[in-house]
GROMACS .gro file of C-alpha atoms in nm:
model
  434
    1MET     CA    1  20.371   8.016   2.035
    2LYS     CA    2  20.663   7.794   2.127
    3LYS     CA    3  20.687   7.964   2.468
    4TRP     CA    4  20.313   7.902   2.527
    5VAL     CA    5  20.350   7.528   2.451
    6VAL     CA    6  20.643   7.498   2.693
    7THR     CA    7  20.441   7.670   2.965
    8LEU     CA    8  20.145   7.438   2.905
    9LEU     CA    9  20.364   7.128   2.926
   10SER     CA   10  20.512   7.252   3.252
   11VAL     CA   11  20.168   7.295   3.403
   12MET     CA   12  20.067   6.946   3.289
   13MET     CA   13  20.378   6.796   3.449
   14VAL     CA   14  20.295   6.961   3.780
   15PHE     CA   15  19.947   6.811   3.781
   16THR     CA   16  20.087   6.471   3.685
   17ILE     CA   17  20.345   6.474   3.965
   18THR     CA   18  20.082   6.589   4.217
   19ALA     CA   19  19.843   6.311   4.118
   20CYS     CA   20  20.110   6.042   4.133
   21SER     CA   21  20.229   6.149   4.475
   22SER     CA   22  19.878   6.127   4.629
   23GLY     CA   23  19.893   5.744   4.651
   24GLY     CA   24  19.582   5.527   4.688
   25GLY     CA   25  19.407   5.771   4.916
   26ASN     CA   26  19.346   5.505   5.185
   27ASN     CA   27  19.587   5.618   5.455
   28SER     CA   28  19.335   5.824   5.644
   29THR     CA   29  19.004   5.694   5.517
   30ASN     CA   30  18.760   5.505   5.738
   31GLY     CA   31  18.421   5.341   5.703
   32ALA     CA   32  18.228   5.412   5.385
   33GLY     CA   33  18.493   5.653   5.259
   34ALA     CA   34  18.738   5.367   5.229
   35THR     CA   35  18.498   5.182   5.001
   36THR     CA   36  18.527   5.435   4.722
   37ASP     CA   37  18.904   5.463   4.743
   38ALA     CA   38  18.952   5.087   4.760
   39ALA     CA   39  18.715   5.035   4.470
   40GLU     CA   40  18.898   5.294   4.261
   41SER     CA   41  19.229   5.126   4.346
   42THR     CA   42  19.087   4.790   4.246
   43ASP     CA   43  18.936   4.919   3.924
   44THR     CA   44  19.265   5.080   3.823
   45ALA     CA   45  19.457   4.761   3.890
   46THR     CA   46  19.200   4.549   3.709
   47ASP     CA   47  19.195   4.777   3.405
   48SER     CA   48  19.571   4.752   3.375
   49GLY     CA   49  19.556   4.373   3.380
   50ALA     CA   50  19.666   4.332   3.742
   51ALA     CA   51  19.601   3.989   3.886
   52GLU     CA   52  19.865   3.929   4.151
   53SER     CA   53  19.810   4.028   4.514
   54ASP     CA   54  20.144   4.210   4.539
   55GLN     CA   55  20.012   4.471   4.295
   56LEU     CA   56  19.781   4.593   4.569
   57VAL     CA   57  20.001   4.816   4.784
   58PRO     CA   58  19.955   4.842   5.163
   59GLU     CA   59  19.888   5.190   5.296
   60GLU     CA   60  20.186   5.376   5.439
   61GLY     CA   61  20.217   5.306   5.811
   62ALA     CA   62  19.958   5.027   5.802
   63SER     CA   63  19.926   4.783   6.092
   64LEU     CA   64  19.663   4.515   6.132
   65ILE     CA   65  19.464   4.336   6.401
   66VAL     CA   66  19.321   3.988   6.338
   67TRP     CA   67  19.048   3.823   6.543
   68GLU     CA   68  19.065   3.446   6.574
   69SER     CA   69  18.989   3.175   6.827
   70LYS     CA   70  19.237   3.062   7.092
   71GLU     CA   71  19.330   2.736   6.922
   72SER     CA   72  19.428   2.919   6.603
   73ARG     CA   73  19.693   3.135   6.768
   74PRO     CA   74  19.990   2.923   6.644
   75PHE     CA   75  19.865   2.948   6.285
   76ILE     CA   76  19.795   3.321   6.303
   77GLU     CA   77  20.133   3.394   6.455
   78ALA     CA   78  20.309   3.186   6.189
   79ILE     CA   79  20.120   3.335   5.894
   80ALA     CA   80  20.147   3.687   6.039
   81LYS     CA   81  20.524   3.655   6.061
   82GLU     CA   82  20.544   3.557   5.694
   83PHE     CA   83  20.308   3.837   5.592
   84THR     CA   84  20.503   4.099   5.787
   85GLU     CA   85  20.830   3.985   5.631
   86LYS     CA   86  20.680   4.020   5.284
   87TYR     CA   87  20.476   4.340   5.319
   88LYS     CA   88  20.641   4.512   5.620
   89VAL     CA   89  20.300   4.539   5.786
   90PRO     CA   90  20.284   4.431   6.154
   91VAL     CA   91  19.995   4.203   6.251
   92LYS     CA   92  19.852   4.162   6.600
   93PHE     CA   93  19.640   3.866   6.716
   94GLU     CA   94  19.336   3.917   6.941
   95GLU     CA   95  19.144   3.620   7.076
   96VAL     CA   96  18.776   3.627   6.977
   97ALA     CA   97  18.584   3.305   6.906
   98ALA     CA   98  18.462   3.288   6.547
   99PRO     CA   99  18.087   3.261   6.630
  100ASP     CA  100  18.111   3.578   6.845
  101GLN     CA  101  18.283   3.802   6.596
  102VAL     CA  102  17.992   3.952   6.404
  103ASN     CA  103  17.808   4.051   6.721
  104LYS     CA  104  18.124   4.213   6.851
  105LEU     CA  105  18.186   4.381   6.517
  106VAL     CA  106  17.843   4.548   6.526
  107ASN     CA  107  17.960   4.782   6.802
  108ASP     CA  108  18.338   4.773   6.772
  109GLY     CA  109  18.344   4.833   6.396
  110PRO     CA  110  18.180   5.178   6.394
  111ALA     CA  111  18.370   5.266   6.711
  112GLY     CA  112  18.699   5.205   6.531
  113ILE     CA  113  18.827   4.947   6.780
  114ALA     CA  114  18.756   4.625   6.591
  115ALA     CA  115  18.998   4.398   6.411
  116ASP     CA  116  19.082   4.477   6.051
  117ILE     CA  117  19.038   4.113   5.949
  118VAL     CA  118  18.783   3.876   6.101
  119VAL     CA  119  18.686   3.514   6.045
  120PHE     CA  120  18.344   3.365   6.109
  121PRO     CA  121  18.106   3.088   5.993
  122HIS     CA  122  17.922   3.173   5.675
  123ASP     CA  123  17.577   3.164   5.837
  124ASN     CA  124  17.666   3.498   6.002
  125LEU     CA  125  17.742   3.663   5.671
  126GLY     CA  126  17.392   3.793   5.603
  127LYS     CA  127  17.388   3.982   5.931
  128ALA     CA  128  17.733   4.127   5.862
  129VAL     CA  129  17.644   4.239   5.510
  130THR     CA  130  17.307   4.394   5.596
  131ALA     CA  131  17.477   4.588   5.876
  132GLY     CA  132  17.746   4.710   5.637
  133LEU     CA  133  18.028   4.554   5.838
  134VAL     CA  134  18.241   4.386   5.569
  135PHE     CA  135  18.390   4.480   5.234
  136PRO     CA  136  18.333   4.269   4.920
  137ASN     CA  137  18.623   4.053   4.806
  138ASP     CA  138  18.676   4.261   4.494
  139PHE     CA  139  19.045   4.278   4.408
  140HIS     CA  140  19.108   3.904   4.460
  141GLU     CA  141  18.767   3.780   4.348
  142ALA     CA  142  18.876   3.600   4.032
  143GLN     CA  143  19.158   3.406   4.197
  144THR     CA  144  18.941   3.326   4.501
  145ARG     CA  145  18.671   3.177   4.280
  146GLU     CA  146  18.923   2.976   4.081
  147ALA     CA  147  19.116   2.841   4.379
  148ASN     CA  148  18.830   2.728   4.606
  149SER     CA  149  18.546   2.479   4.584
  150GLU     CA  150  18.227   2.619   4.436
  151LEU     CA  151  18.033   2.537   4.752
  152ALA     CA  152  18.281   2.733   4.963
  153VAL     CA  153  18.269   3.034   4.730
  154ASN     CA  154  17.890   3.032   4.728
  155ALA     CA  155  17.881   3.011   5.106
  156ALA     CA  156  18.112   3.312   5.135
  157SER     CA  157  17.881   3.513   4.907
  158PHE     CA  158  17.558   3.698   4.978
  159ASP     CA  159  17.305   3.814   4.719
  160GLY     CA  160  17.549   3.710   4.449
  161VAL     CA  161  17.839   3.919   4.584
  162LEU     CA  162  18.155   3.749   4.708
  163TYR     CA  163  18.263   3.890   5.045
  164GLY     CA  164  18.478   3.621   5.197
  165TYR     CA  165  18.816   3.465   5.140
  166PRO     CA  166  18.733   3.097   5.214
  167ARG     CA  167  18.975   2.915   5.445
  168SER     CA  168  18.806   2.593   5.560
  169VAL     CA  169  18.499   2.371   5.536
  170GLU     CA  170  18.343   2.163   5.807
  171THR     CA  171  18.061   1.924   5.881
  172LEU     CA  172  17.989   1.653   6.133
  173ILE     CA  173  18.138   1.305   6.101
  174MET     CA  174  18.148   0.992   6.315
  175PHE     CA  175  18.462   0.920   6.516
  176TYR     CA  176  18.489   0.573   6.664
  177ASN     CA  177  18.716   0.383   6.898
  178LYS     CA  178  18.861   0.094   6.700
  179ASP     CA  179  18.941  -0.097   7.018
  180LEU     CA  180  18.569  -0.103   7.105
  181LEU     CA  181  18.437  -0.117   6.751
  182PRO     CA  182  18.674  -0.245   6.480
  183GLU     CA  183  18.443  -0.146   6.195
  184ALA     CA  184  18.206   0.151   6.166
  185PRO     CA  185  17.835   0.074   6.113
  186LYS     CA  186  17.677   0.193   5.790
  187THR     CA  187  17.317   0.241   5.907
  188MET     CA  188  17.133   0.370   6.213
  189GLU     CA  189  16.962   0.032   6.234
  190GLU     CA  190  17.304  -0.122   6.296
  191VAL     CA  191  17.368   0.140   6.565
  192VAL     CA  192  17.048   0.038   6.743
  193GLU     CA  193  17.149  -0.328   6.741
  194LEU     CA  194  17.499  -0.246   6.866
  195SER     CA  195  17.352  -0.038   7.148
  196LYS     CA  196  17.151  -0.334   7.273
  197LYS     CA  197  17.478  -0.520   7.328
  198MET     CA  198  17.719  -0.241   7.424
  199ASN     CA  199  17.521   0.013   7.628
  200ASP     CA  200  17.580  -0.003   8.003
  201ILE     CA  201  17.400   0.306   8.125
  202PRO     CA  202  17.448   0.253   8.504
  203ASN     CA  203  17.825   0.242   8.448
  204LYS     CA  204  17.816   0.531   8.201
  205LYS     CA  205  17.921   0.327   7.901
  206TYR     CA  206  17.757   0.424   7.574
  207THR     CA  207  17.760   0.308   7.215
  208TYR     CA  208  17.670   0.623   7.019
  209MET     CA  209  17.647   0.985   7.129
  210TRP     CA  210  17.581   1.328   6.983
  211GLU     CA  211  17.486   1.660   7.143
  212ILE     CA  212  17.114   1.592   7.158
  213GLY     CA  213  17.036   1.940   7.288
  214ASN     CA  214  17.212   2.117   7.001
  215PHE     CA  215  17.011   2.174   6.683
  216TYR     CA  216  17.331   2.176   6.476
  217TYR     CA  217  17.363   1.805   6.562
  218ASP     CA  218  16.992   1.721   6.554
  219TYR     CA  219  16.926   1.879   6.216
  220MET     CA  220  17.038   1.571   6.022
  221TYR     CA  221  16.746   1.367   6.155
  222LEU     CA  222  16.497   1.615   6.011
  223ALA     CA  223  16.684   1.692   5.689
  224THR     CA  224  16.758   1.336   5.580
  225THR     CA  225  16.387   1.255   5.563
  226GLY     CA  226  16.292   1.574   5.376
  227GLY     CA  227  16.299   1.867   5.616
  228TYR     CA  228  16.486   2.190   5.545
  229VAL     CA  229  16.537   2.528   5.710
  230PHE     CA  230  16.453   2.782   5.440
  231GLY     CA  231  16.353   2.724   5.080
  232ASN     CA  232  16.532   2.839   4.764
  233ASN     CA  233  16.870   2.716   4.884
  234GLY     CA  234  16.829   2.876   5.223
  235SER     CA  235  16.740   3.225   5.098
  236ASP     CA  236  16.358   3.234   5.129
  237LYS     CA  237  16.268   3.328   5.486
  238ALA     CA  238  15.898   3.282   5.414
  239ASP     CA  239  15.943   2.914   5.323
  240ILE     CA  240  16.028   2.723   5.639
  241GLY     CA  241  16.054   2.346   5.603
  242LEU     CA  242  16.120   2.248   5.964
  243ASN     CA  243  15.767   2.121   6.026
  244ASN     CA  244  15.685   1.971   5.688
  245GLU     CA  245  15.601   1.604   5.646
  246GLY     CA  246  15.965   1.501   5.609
  247ALA     CA  247  16.077   1.698   5.916
  248VAL     CA  248  15.800   1.548   6.131
  249LYS     CA  249  15.896   1.200   6.012
  250GLY     CA  250  16.257   1.270   6.103
  251ALA     CA  251  16.168   1.404   6.449
  252ALA     CA  252  15.961   1.092   6.517
  253PHE     CA  253  16.258   0.878   6.413
  254LEU     CA  254  16.485   1.084   6.640
  255GLN     CA  255  16.250   1.039   6.935
  256GLN     CA  256  16.250   0.660   6.907
  257PHE     CA  257  16.618   0.636   6.817
  258ALA     CA  258  16.723   0.834   7.126
  259LYS     CA  259  16.511   0.612   7.352
  260GLN     CA  260  16.689   0.305   7.221
  261VAL     CA  261  17.043   0.438   7.187
  262LEU     CA  262  17.089   0.734   7.422
  263PRO     CA  263  16.821   0.742   7.693
  264LEU     CA  264  16.940   1.069   7.851
  265THR     CA  265  16.801   1.423   7.870
  266THR     CA  266  16.932   1.697   7.645
  267SER     CA  267  17.107   1.865   7.938
  268ASP     CA  268  17.296   1.544   8.020
  269VAL     CA  269  17.494   1.540   7.697
  270THR     CA  270  17.720   1.842   7.662
  271GLY     CA  271  18.023   1.866   7.440
  272ASP     CA  272  18.255   1.827   7.738
  273VAL     CA  273  18.068   1.523   7.870
  274LYS     CA  274  18.080   1.355   7.531
  275LYS     CA  275  18.447   1.435   7.483
  276GLY     CA  276  18.535   1.302   7.828
  277LEU     CA  277  18.351   0.974   7.778
  278PHE     CA  278  18.506   0.916   7.437
  279SER     CA  279  18.856   1.002   7.554
  280SER     CA  280  18.828   0.763   7.850
  281GLY     CA  281  18.706   0.470   7.641
  282GLN     CA  282  18.348   0.477   7.773
  283LEU     CA  283  18.196   0.577   7.439
  284ALA     CA  284  18.237   0.381   7.117
  285MET     CA  285  18.103   0.631   6.859
  286ASN     CA  286  18.123   1.007   6.886
  287ILE     CA  287  17.954   1.253   6.647
  288ASP     CA  288  18.167   1.565   6.619
  289GLY     CA  289  18.334   1.796   6.369
  290PRO     CA  290  18.688   1.844   6.236
  291TRP     CA  291  18.752   2.104   6.506
  292ALA     CA  292  18.771   1.811   6.751
  293ILE     CA  293  19.041   1.620   6.563
  294PRO     CA  294  19.353   1.764   6.731
  295ASP     CA  295  19.228   1.695   7.084
  296LEU     CA  296  19.097   1.350   6.994
  297LYS     CA  297  19.432   1.254   6.845
  298LYS     CA  298  19.604   1.365   7.164
  299ALA     CA  299  19.371   1.149   7.374
  300GLY     CA  300  19.556   0.836   7.270
  301ILE     CA  301  19.250   0.656   7.135
  302ASN     CA  302  19.277   0.400   6.857
  303LEU     CA  303  19.083   0.650   6.650
  304GLY     CA  304  18.879   0.591   6.336
  305ALA     CA  305  18.653   0.819   6.132
  306ALA     CA  306  18.364   0.757   5.895
  307VAL     CA  307  18.060   0.923   5.745
  308ILE     CA  308  17.753   0.926   5.968
  309PRO     CA  309  17.532   0.615   5.934
  310SER     CA  310  17.233   0.640   5.703
  311ILE     CA  311  16.884   0.727   5.828
  312ASP     CA  312  16.584   0.543   5.689
  313GLY     CA  313  16.795   0.416   5.400
  314GLN     CA  314  16.919   0.764   5.300
  315PRO     CA  315  17.268   0.916   5.350
  316SER     CA  316  17.257   1.137   5.658
  317LYS     CA  317  17.236   1.501   5.557
  318THR     CA  318  17.429   1.717   5.801
  319PHE     CA  319  17.471   2.091   5.834
  320SER     CA  320  17.793   2.223   5.685
  321GLY     CA  321  17.978   2.545   5.739
  322VAL     CA  322  18.243   2.744   5.560
  323LYS     CA  323  18.474   2.973   5.752
  324ALA     CA  324  18.626   3.261   5.562
  325TRP     CA  325  18.828   3.572   5.625
  326TYR     CA  326  18.646   3.903   5.591
  327VAL     CA  327  18.772   4.261   5.581
  328ASN     CA  328  18.612   4.500   5.828
  329SER     CA  329  18.455   4.787   5.631
  330TYR     CA  330  18.567   5.031   5.901
  331THR     CA  331  18.936   4.943   5.873
  332LYS     CA  332  19.177   5.229   5.821
  333TYR     CA  333  19.390   5.005   5.602
  334PRO     CA  334  19.165   4.825   5.349
  335ASN     CA  335  19.449   4.747   5.106
  336ALA     CA  336  19.665   4.587   5.373
  337ALA     CA  337  19.368   4.402   5.518
  338LYS     CA  338  19.269   4.261   5.179
  339LEU     CA  339  19.625   4.149   5.122
  340PHE     CA  340  19.633   3.967   5.453
  341ALA     CA  341  19.293   3.800   5.397
  342GLU     CA  342  19.415   3.671   5.062
  343TYR     CA  343  19.756   3.567   5.197
  344ALA     CA  344  19.600   3.374   5.487
  345SER     CA  345  19.369   3.181   5.253
  346THR     CA  346  19.614   3.058   4.989
  347LYS     CA  347  19.692   2.691   4.928
  348ASP     CA  348  20.008   2.710   5.137
  349ALA     CA  349  19.832   2.891   5.421
  350GLN     CA  350  19.550   2.637   5.426
  351LEU     CA  351  19.799   2.351   5.433
  352LYS     CA  352  19.968   2.517   5.730
  353ALA     CA  353  19.630   2.554   5.905
  354PHE     CA  354  19.561   2.187   5.835
  355GLU     CA  355  19.896   2.090   5.981
  356LEU     CA  356  19.854   2.299   6.297
  357ASN     CA  357  19.478   2.277   6.359
  358GLY     CA  358  19.343   1.996   6.143
  359VAL     CA  359  19.103   2.225   5.955
  360VAL     CA  360  18.975   2.094   5.622
  361PRO     CA  361  19.087   2.316   5.331
  362SER     CA  362  18.843   2.489   5.098
  363ASN     CA  363  19.124   2.541   4.848
  364LYS     CA  364  19.098   2.270   4.580
  365GLU     CA  365  19.472   2.218   4.539
  366ALA     CA  366  19.524   2.203   4.914
  367ALA     CA  367  19.244   1.946   4.950
  368ALA     CA  368  19.411   1.733   4.683
  369ASP     CA  369  19.754   1.756   4.841
  370PRO     CA  370  19.877   1.416   4.966
  371THR     CA  371  19.912   1.541   5.323
  372VAL     CA  372  19.538   1.611   5.321
  373ALA     CA  373  19.405   1.347   5.082
  374ASN     CA  374  19.579   1.064   5.269
  375ASP     CA  375  19.441   1.167   5.606
  376PRO     CA  376  19.144   0.939   5.695
  377PHE     CA  377  18.977   1.203   5.911
  378THR     CA  378  18.980   1.463   5.638
  379VAL     CA  379  18.859   1.208   5.386
  380ALA     CA  380  18.561   1.136   5.612
  381VAL     CA  381  18.481   1.507   5.637
  382LEU     CA  382  18.501   1.556   5.261
  383GLU     CA  383  18.282   1.251   5.198
  384GLN     CA  384  18.019   1.367   5.447
  385PHE     CA  385  18.046   1.719   5.306
  386LYS     CA  386  17.906   1.586   4.977
  387ASN     CA  387  17.578   1.509   5.158
  388SER     CA  388  17.568   1.827   5.362
  389TYR     CA  389  17.343   2.131   5.363
  390PRO     CA  390  17.515   2.469   5.401
  391MET     CA  391  17.364   2.662   5.687
  392PRO     CA  392  17.153   2.949   5.549
  393ALA     CA  393  17.337   3.281   5.560
  394ILE     CA  394  17.034   3.511   5.578
  395PRO     CA  395  16.997   3.703   5.906
  396GLU     CA  396  16.676   3.516   5.989
  397MET     CA  397  16.885   3.205   6.057
  398GLY     CA  398  16.973   3.355   6.393
  399SER     CA  399  16.611   3.307   6.503
  400VAL     CA  400  16.613   2.934   6.427
  401TRP     CA  401  16.852   2.788   6.683
  402SER     CA  402  16.674   2.849   7.014
  403PRO     CA  403  16.317   2.760   6.908
  404MET     CA  404  16.433   2.440   6.739
  405ALA     CA  405  16.649   2.336   7.033
  406ALA     CA  406  16.357   2.394   7.268
  407GLY     CA  407  16.110   2.213   7.043
  408LEU     CA  408  16.329   1.907   7.005
  409ALA     CA  409  16.402   1.910   7.379
  410ASP     CA  410  16.028   1.872   7.433
  411VAL     CA  411  16.027   1.580   7.188
  412LEU     CA  412  16.324   1.410   7.355
  413ASN     CA  413  16.275   1.495   7.723
  414LYS     CA  414  15.898   1.509   7.755
  415GLY     CA  415  15.783   1.276   7.478
  416LYS     CA  416  15.586   1.556   7.313
  417ASP     CA  417  15.419   1.489   6.980
  418PRO     CA  418  15.679   1.573   6.712
  419LYS     CA  419  15.438   1.762   6.486
  420ALA     CA  420  15.304   1.976   6.769
  421ALA     CA  421  15.654   2.055   6.891
  422LEU     CA  422  15.780   2.147   6.544
  423ASP     CA  423  15.472   2.354   6.464
  424ASN     CA  424  15.529   2.553   6.781
  425ALA     CA  425  15.898   2.603   6.705
  426VAL     CA  426  15.830   2.719   6.349
  427GLN     CA  427  15.567   2.966   6.470
  428GLN     CA  428  15.825   3.114   6.708
  429ILE     CA  429  16.072   3.149   6.419
  430LYS     CA  430  15.807   3.325   6.207
  431ASP     CA  431  15.712   3.558   6.492
  432ALA     CA  432  16.077   3.651   6.551
  433ASN     CA  433  16.129   3.732   6.184
  434LYS     CA  434  15.820   3.943   6.121
   0.00000   0.00000   0.00000
């Protein structure tokens, strides 16, 4: 009997040693197979009370690729160096603009040649999720929710599941040249009056300018007076509010406002044209986002920033976006990728991104840090953000941009009836999403 017990214990020890030596099982997994292993790893860590990121162990031999835009290279290289020193996982940067990443991931992900970690605006999340391209933020979910603003967390979620690791928030604000305009106007009516005095169209001197051919910029005119993209907080594709009574009222306001303030065609006002005029002192007020801050500071302008003037007595309601890190579901190294996504979105990382690129943190402690809270440009973004509308994240949002840009171009360039133009645009959106 005693000999039998010893034999049984020996067998049990063999199984125990074999199980322990198998690791997380992620070293050779790819695609959907990695989901199960990663989930099991997460569940085990959660059940044992794990909460810190360093309790998630990178796969043996892991190396990572990160996609980010050109201007973010200094930040990625700095944060990658820190991450590699801590986790011994090399990280490579590849330049891919954030708005292009999901489309690229559609093909490159299944082919196994995509980045392990990507970053894109939250309105692309629905497309990424429905195509099965990104993992949920499971292991770090609790700390992500606690650390970031509720709006940012909601924007990085789809159908109630958190996928992203928020890193920044953005919306349009008004920059102004203090040498031309010592104090920012509060209302669009004031802008009209200033334009009567300051506009000198033959000499290409303008008072107030936005990208009139870009629906991201034009949306505020429709939204402030009651228009919206999709109902139920942007999730109901059947409820389109871009040709309702409020939207038509806003488009009519936009038509008259542009005639008085910016009598140009939509093709005349590109981002580069606007930037050049503002930088050279030929434009007093420039509507742009926080991504423009570094270049505008370098231009040597006596630069000011403020919320966008009110429309029809109401605070202007702009689009807002949240950029977050996401883990490619086809990565060979999900543990390492999740660790990097979390590491690159911490308070310290967001402060570094603010320092290098001027991005506005989604992390609550970072946003409250004196280096951020005392910056007038960031303050303007955060104030305008309070009156913003997060771009819908459902895939149908992709069918909105072109029809609305074309419809408003007809309103602005051809003097078309606003209701007819919006009705036509909405019908195109419905047809595209059938």
